[in-house]
XYZ file of C-alpha atoms in Angstrom:
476
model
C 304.702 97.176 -117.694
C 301.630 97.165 -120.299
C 299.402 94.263 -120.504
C 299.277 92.429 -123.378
C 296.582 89.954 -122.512
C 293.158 91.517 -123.406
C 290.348 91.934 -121.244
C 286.651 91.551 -122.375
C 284.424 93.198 -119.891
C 280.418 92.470 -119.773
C 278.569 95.485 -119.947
C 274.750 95.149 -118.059
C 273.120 97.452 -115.175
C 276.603 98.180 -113.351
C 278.133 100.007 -115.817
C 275.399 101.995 -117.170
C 276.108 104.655 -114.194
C 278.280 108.322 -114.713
C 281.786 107.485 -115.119
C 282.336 103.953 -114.728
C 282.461 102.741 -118.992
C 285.639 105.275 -118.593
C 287.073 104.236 -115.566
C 286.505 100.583 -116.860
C 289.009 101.476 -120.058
C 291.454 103.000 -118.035
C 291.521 100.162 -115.979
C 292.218 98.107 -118.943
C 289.412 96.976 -120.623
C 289.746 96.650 -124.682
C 286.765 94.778 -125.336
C 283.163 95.417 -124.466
C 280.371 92.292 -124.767
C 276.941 93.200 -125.097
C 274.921 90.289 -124.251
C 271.669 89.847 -126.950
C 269.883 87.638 -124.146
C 268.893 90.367 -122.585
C 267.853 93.914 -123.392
C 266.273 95.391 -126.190
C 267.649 96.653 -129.035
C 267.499 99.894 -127.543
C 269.165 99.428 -124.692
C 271.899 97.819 -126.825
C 272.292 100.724 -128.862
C 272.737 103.620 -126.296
C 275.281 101.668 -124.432
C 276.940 101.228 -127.912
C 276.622 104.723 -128.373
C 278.073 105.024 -124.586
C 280.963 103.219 -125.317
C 282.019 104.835 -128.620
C 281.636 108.170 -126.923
C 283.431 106.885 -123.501
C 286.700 105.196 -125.676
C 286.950 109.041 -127.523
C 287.308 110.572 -124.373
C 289.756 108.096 -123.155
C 291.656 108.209 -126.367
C 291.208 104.527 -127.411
C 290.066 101.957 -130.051
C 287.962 99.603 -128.265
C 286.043 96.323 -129.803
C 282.795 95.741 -129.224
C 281.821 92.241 -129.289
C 277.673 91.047 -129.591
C 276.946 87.620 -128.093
C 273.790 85.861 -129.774
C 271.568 84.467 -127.157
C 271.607 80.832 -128.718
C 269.105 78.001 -127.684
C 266.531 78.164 -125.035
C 267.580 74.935 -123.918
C 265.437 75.490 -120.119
C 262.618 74.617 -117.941
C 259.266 77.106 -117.812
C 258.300 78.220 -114.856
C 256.935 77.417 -111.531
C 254.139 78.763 -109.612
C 255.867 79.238 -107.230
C 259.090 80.556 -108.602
C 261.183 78.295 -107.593
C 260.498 73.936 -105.935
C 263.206 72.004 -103.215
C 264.327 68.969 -105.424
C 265.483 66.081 -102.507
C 267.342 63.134 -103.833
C 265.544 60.104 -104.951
C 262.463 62.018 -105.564
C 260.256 61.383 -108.620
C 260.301 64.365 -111.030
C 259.328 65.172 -114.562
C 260.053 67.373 -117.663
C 257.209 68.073 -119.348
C 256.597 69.270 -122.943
C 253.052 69.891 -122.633
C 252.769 71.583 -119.443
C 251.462 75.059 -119.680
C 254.947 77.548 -119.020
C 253.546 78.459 -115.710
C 252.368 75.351 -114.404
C 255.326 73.648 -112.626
C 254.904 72.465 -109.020
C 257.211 69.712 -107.226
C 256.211 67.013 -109.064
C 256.938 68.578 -112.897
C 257.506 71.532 -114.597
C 257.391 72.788 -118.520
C 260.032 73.267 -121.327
C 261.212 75.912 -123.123
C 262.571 73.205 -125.404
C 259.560 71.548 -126.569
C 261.831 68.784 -128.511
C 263.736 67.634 -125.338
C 261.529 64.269 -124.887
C 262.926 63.360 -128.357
C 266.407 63.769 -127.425
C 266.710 61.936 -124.631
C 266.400 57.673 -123.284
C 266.252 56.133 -120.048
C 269.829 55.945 -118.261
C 270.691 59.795 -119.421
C 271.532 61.712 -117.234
C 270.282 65.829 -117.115
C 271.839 68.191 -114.829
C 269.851 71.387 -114.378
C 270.595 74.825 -113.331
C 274.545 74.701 -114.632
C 275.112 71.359 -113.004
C 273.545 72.268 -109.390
C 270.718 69.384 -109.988
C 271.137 65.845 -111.122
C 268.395 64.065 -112.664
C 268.804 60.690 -114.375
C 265.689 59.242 -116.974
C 264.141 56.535 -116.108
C 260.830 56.733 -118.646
C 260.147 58.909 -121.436
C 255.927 58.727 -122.386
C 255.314 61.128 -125.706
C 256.069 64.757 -124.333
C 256.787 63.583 -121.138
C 260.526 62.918 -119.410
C 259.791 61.102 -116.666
C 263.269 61.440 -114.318
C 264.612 60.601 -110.867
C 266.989 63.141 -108.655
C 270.220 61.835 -108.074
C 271.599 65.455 -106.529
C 268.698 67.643 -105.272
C 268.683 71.567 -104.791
C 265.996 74.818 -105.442
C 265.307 74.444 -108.769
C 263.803 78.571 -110.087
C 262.299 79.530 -113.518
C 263.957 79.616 -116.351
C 267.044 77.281 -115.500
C 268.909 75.665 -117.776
C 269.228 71.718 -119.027
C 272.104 69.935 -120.475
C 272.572 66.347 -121.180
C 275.667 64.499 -119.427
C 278.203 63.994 -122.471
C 275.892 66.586 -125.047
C 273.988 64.827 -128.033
C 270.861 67.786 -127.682
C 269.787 68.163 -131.205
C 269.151 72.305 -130.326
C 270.680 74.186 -133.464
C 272.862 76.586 -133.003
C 270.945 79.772 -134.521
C 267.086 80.804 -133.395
C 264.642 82.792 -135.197
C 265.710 85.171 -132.764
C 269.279 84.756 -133.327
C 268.840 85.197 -137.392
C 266.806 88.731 -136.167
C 269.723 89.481 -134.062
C 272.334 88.923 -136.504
C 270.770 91.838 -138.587
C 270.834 94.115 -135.670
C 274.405 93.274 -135.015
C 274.888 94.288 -138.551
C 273.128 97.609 -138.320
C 274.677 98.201 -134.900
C 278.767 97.962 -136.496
C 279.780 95.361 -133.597
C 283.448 94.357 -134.140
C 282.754 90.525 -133.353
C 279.988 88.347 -133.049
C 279.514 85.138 -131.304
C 277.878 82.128 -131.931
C 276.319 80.658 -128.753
C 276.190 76.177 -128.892
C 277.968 75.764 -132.048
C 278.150 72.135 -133.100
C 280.496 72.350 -136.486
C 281.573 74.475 -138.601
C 278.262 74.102 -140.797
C 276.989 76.363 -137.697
C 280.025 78.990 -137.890
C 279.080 78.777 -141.858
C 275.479 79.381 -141.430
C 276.462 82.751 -139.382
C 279.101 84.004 -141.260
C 276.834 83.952 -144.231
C 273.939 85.587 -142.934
C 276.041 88.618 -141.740
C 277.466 89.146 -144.711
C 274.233 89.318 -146.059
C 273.150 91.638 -143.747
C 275.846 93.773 -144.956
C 278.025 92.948 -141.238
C 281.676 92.016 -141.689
C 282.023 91.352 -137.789
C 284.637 89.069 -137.083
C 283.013 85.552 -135.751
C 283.768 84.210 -132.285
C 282.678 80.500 -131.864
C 281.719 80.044 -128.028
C 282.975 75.941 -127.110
C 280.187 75.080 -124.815
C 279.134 71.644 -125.824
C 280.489 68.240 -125.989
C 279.536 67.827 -129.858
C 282.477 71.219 -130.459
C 284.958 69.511 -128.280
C 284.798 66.773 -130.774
C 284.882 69.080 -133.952
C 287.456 71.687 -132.431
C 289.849 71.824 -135.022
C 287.076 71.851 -137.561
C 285.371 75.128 -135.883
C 287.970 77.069 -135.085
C 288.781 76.701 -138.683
C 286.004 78.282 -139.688
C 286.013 81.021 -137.011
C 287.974 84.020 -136.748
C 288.040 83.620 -132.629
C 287.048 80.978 -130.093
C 285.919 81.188 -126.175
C 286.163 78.673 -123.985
C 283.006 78.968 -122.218
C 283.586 76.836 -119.342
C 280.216 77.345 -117.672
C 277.790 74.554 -119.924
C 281.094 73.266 -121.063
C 281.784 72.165 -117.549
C 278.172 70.908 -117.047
C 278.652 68.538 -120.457
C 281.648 67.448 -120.003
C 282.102 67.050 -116.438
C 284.187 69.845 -114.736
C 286.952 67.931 -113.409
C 287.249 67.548 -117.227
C 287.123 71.517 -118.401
C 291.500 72.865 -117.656
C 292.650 70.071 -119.905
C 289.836 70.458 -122.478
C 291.010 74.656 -121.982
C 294.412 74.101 -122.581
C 294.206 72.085 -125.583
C 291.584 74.313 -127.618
C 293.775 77.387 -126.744
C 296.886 75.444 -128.524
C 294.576 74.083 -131.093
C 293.575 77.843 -131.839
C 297.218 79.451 -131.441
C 298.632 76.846 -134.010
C 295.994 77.401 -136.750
C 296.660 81.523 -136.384
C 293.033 82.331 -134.712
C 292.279 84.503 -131.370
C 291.378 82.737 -127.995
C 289.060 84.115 -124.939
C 288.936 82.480 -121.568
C 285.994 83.130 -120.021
C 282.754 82.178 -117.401
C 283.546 82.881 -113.282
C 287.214 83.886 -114.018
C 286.845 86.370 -110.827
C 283.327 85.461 -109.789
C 283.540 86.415 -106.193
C 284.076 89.791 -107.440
C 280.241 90.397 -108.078
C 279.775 90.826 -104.162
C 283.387 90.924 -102.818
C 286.563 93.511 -103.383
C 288.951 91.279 -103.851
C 289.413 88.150 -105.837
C 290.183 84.716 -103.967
C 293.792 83.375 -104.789
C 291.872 80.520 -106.951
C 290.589 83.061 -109.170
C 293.814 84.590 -109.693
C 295.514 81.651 -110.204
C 292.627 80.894 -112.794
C 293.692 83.957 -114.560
C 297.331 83.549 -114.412
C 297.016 80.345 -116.090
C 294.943 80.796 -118.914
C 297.857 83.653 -119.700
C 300.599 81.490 -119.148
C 298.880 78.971 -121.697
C 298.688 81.521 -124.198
C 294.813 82.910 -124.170
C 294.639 86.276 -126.128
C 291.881 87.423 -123.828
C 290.165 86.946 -120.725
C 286.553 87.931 -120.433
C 284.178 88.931 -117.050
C 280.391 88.839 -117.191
C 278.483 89.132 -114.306
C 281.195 90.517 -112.549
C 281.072 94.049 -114.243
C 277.867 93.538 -115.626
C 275.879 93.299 -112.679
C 278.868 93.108 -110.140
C 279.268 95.955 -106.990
C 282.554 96.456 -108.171
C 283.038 96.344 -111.594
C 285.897 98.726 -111.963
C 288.163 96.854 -108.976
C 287.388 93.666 -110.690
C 289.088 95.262 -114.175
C 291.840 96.304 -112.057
C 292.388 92.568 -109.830
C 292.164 91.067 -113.632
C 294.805 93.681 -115.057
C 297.223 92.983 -112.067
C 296.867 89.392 -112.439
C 297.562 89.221 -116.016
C 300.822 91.330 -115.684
C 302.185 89.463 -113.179
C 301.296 85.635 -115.428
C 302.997 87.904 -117.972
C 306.305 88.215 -115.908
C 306.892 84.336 -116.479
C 309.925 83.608 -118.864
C 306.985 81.115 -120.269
C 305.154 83.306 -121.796
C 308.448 85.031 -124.109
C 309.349 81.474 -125.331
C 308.121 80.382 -128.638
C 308.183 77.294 -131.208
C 305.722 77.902 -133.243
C 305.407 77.015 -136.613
C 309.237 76.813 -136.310
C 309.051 73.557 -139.360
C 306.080 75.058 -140.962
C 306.639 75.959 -144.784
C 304.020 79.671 -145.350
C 302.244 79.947 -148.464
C 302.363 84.218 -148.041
C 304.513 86.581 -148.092
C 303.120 88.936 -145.339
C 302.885 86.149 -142.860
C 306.482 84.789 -143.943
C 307.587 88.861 -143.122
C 305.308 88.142 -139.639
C 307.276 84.951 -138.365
C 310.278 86.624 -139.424
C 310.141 90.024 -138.136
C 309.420 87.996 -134.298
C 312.487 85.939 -134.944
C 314.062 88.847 -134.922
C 312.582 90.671 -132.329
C 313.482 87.891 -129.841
C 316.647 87.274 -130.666
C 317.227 91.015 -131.163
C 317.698 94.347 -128.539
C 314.434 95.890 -130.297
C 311.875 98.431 -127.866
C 309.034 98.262 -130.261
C 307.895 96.530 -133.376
C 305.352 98.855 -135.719
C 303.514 96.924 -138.301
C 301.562 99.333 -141.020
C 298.872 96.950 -141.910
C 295.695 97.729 -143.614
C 293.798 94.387 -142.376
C 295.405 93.729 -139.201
C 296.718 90.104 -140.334
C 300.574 91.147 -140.179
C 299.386 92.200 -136.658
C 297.719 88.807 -136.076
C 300.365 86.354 -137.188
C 303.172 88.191 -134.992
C 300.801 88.011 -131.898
C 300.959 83.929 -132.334
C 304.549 84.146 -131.421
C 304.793 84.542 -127.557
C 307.242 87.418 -127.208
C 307.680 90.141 -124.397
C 307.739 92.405 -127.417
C 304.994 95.124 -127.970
C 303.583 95.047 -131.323
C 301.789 98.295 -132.324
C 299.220 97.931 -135.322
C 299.741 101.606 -137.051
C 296.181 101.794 -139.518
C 294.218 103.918 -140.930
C 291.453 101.793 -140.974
C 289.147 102.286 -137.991
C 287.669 98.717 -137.982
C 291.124 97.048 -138.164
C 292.535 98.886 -134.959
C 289.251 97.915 -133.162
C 289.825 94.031 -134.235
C 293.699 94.260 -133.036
C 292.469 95.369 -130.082
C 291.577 91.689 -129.139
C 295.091 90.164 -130.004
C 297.397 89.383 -127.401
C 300.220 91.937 -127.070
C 299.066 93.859 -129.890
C 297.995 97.929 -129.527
C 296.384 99.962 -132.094
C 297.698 102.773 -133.207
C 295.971 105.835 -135.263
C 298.279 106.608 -138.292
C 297.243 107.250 -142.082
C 300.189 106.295 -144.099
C 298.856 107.472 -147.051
C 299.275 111.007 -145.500
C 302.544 110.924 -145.509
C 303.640 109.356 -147.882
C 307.095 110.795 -148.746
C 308.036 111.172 -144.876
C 306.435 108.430 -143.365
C 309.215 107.049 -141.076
C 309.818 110.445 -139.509
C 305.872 110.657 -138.786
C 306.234 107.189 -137.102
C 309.189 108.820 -134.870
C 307.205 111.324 -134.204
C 304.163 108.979 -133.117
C 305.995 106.740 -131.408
C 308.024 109.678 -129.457
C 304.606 111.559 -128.833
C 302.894 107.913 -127.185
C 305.984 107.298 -124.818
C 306.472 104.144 -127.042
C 310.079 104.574 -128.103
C 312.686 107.437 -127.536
C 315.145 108.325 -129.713
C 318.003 105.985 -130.489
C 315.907 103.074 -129.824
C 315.608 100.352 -131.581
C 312.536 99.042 -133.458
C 311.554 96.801 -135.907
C 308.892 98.068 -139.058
C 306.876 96.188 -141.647
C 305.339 97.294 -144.426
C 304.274 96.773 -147.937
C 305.568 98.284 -151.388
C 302.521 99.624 -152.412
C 301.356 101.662 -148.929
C 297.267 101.296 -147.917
C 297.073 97.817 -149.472
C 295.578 95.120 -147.760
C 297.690 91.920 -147.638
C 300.819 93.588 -149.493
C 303.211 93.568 -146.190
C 306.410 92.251 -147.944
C 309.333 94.147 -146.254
C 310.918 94.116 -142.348
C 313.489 96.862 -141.526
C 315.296 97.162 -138.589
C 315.881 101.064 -137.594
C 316.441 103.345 -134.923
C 314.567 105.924 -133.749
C 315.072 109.630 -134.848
C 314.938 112.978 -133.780
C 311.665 114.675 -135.315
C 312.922 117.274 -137.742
């Protein structure tokens, strides 16, 4: 049984050795993240370049997807690396401190406008949530706190406010430098680290395209501020992840599954793609085997519809990044196996406004109410391929283009597979070449029953406007 929940798979240190970006994609890995907080550009484009080359080999379109560093919303450093924080200690935040000048009574910040942000009675919690500090003064550049849950507290660690309200913006100078580069470097999706709004989403979307990228745009939900506007930022993104790791720290983490379930309906419903992600199989970076929690994890972001679910330090700096591609495969086949993931309403008393998504809904109507193997969908932009993969089905739906770029997107959509076929090629014979693909792929045999869309005028986007059922034939 094929997976049809994707897996996005860090790339970093571990996977830079002989062999493993191959072994990773035959393990099941269809997306690759390249992380722009760390690296150069560089670095970033040979293990593009390794990828590209690695997917040929295996015979695959995979995506590639950047990740824009976002706000350095963190403490400076220490000097002595790292201070013991002990509860009901006095400690301070200070703007002014030189970046190497913390000790155990203060330290510096990366983000300078932190003391501007913040009033006695908030509450910070440092290092994703490991330290608890609550405000008791704030004097000019100085955040004058006490710890309320004490720890080692390192360079460089993070700071979120209890509940969000940091006035960081979304993009950097650095970000805006890395959006070009994401451009030049053809990355399939990009995403937007601390979005507040859509304004944010906007702001992105329109410096790529000026840049000349046309990378789809992921919006990562990691504050409290895009819990609130969820329904206005996935509108204005292409994809969203829940990125439960400063989501949890906002919002409290007893607080993140039902806050996860609801912005992967909330994304299914208005027809955009959904990643899980942060410490899905987190044990995994030092251990072979994933604990039953982190399966269970897994299995239920599946079951609740999530098109993809992503590692990160796992493969990208894990000992076993290959066994944990293979633990997350096996889980997701056997969420998969649950009748609730084949059973669909949606949209059922929704009115569409286009043709080729009318076609879409139809054509899975059919195909679960229907003895079909396969559904092929020719499709120029990958949208036919998109709207079908809304509908939960235990249905494969292969994406048959000619356009490069769009079989890399599909490769993200749940239950979707991309499929190399030029249409325009053959034009007067075209079914018989799609028995012959389908044959040749071990997709269909003859006699079988599948389900085709298309459009009237073949190699136009947006023109799907026909469903067929047909069987399969002998190749000529």
């Amino acid at each position: 049984m094929a997976k049809r929940t994707k897996i996005v798979a860090t790339l970093g240190p571990a996977t830079d050795a002989p062999g493993v970006l191959e072994a990773l994609l035959r393990a099941g890995v269809d997306v690759v993240r390249i992380n722009f907080s760390h690296g150069s550009n560089v670095e970033r484009r040979r293990r593009i370049e390794a990828i590209r080359a690695a997917a040929a080999r295996v015979g695959r379109d995979v995506a590639i997807l950047g990740d824009l560093q976002g706000p350095k919303i963190r403490v400076e450093c220490f000097r002595g690396g790292s201070v013991e924080l002990r509860e009901g200690d006095l400690f301070a935040l200070d703007a002014s401190l030189a970046p190497d000048a913390g000790d155990e009574h203060a330290v510096g910040l990366a983000y300078k406008a932190l003391p501007a942000d913040v009033r006695p009675g908030d509450v910070l919690l440092l290092n994703d949530g490991a330290i608890t500090l609550e405000v008791e003064q704030v004097a000019g550049p100085r955040v004058s706190c006490r710890v309320r849950a004490g720890g080692i507290l390192s360079d460089h660690k993070g700071i979120n406010r209890l509940g969000g309200g940091l006035s960081a913006g979304a993009l950097t100078d650095k970000d805006r430098e890395d959006i070009r580069t994401a451009a030049e470097l053809g990355v399939d999706f990009l995403a937007v680290s601390f979005p507040r709004d859509a304004a944010d989403m906007e702001e992105t979307r329109s410096l790529l395209h000026a840049a000349g990228g046309r990378a789809l745009l992921v919006a990562k939900i990691e504050r409290a501020e895009a819990v609130e506007n969820i329904a206005e930022i996935v509108r204005a993104s292409d994809v969203v992840m829940v990125a439960r790791g400063d989501l949890g720290v906002e919002i409290g983490f007893a607080e993140v599954p039902g806050v996860q379930k609801n912005i992967i309906r909330v994304a299914r419903a208005m027809n955009r793609v959904v990643i899980t992600a942060t410490q899905m199989m987190e044990s995994m970076i030092h251990e072979q085997i994933p604990t039953r929690a982190e399966v269970s994890d897994v299995a239920n972001a599946v079951i609740d519809g999530t098109d993809a679910v992503m590692l990160s330090g796992e493969t990208a700096i894990g000992r076993y990044p290959v066994k944990a591609v293979e633990a997350m495969a096996s889980a997701c086949v056997a969420a998969e196996k649950q009748r609730a993931t084949s059973i669909s309403h949606h949209r059922m008393d929704d009115v569409f406004e286009r043709i080729d998504e009318a076609i879409a809904m139809a054509t899975m109507y059919v195909a679960n109410h229907l003895d079909v193997k396969a559904i092929v969908a020719l499709t120029e932009s990958g949208s036919t391929a998109l709207w079908m993969s809304r509908i939960r089905s235990g249905i494969p739906i292969h994406a048959f283009s000619r356009s490069e770029s769009t079989r890399r997107r599909v490769a993200m959509y749940r239950g979707v597979y991309p499929v190399s076929f030029d249409v325009l090629a053959e034009p007067d014979g075209s079914f018989a070449a799609i028995c012959r693909t389908l044959i040749a792929r071990g997709i269909a045999a003859v006699g079988d029953r599948i389900l085709l869309t298309e459009g009237h005028e073949a190699g136009v986007a947006g023109g799907t406007n026909t469903m067929k059922i047909l069987t399969v034939e002998a190749p000529a």
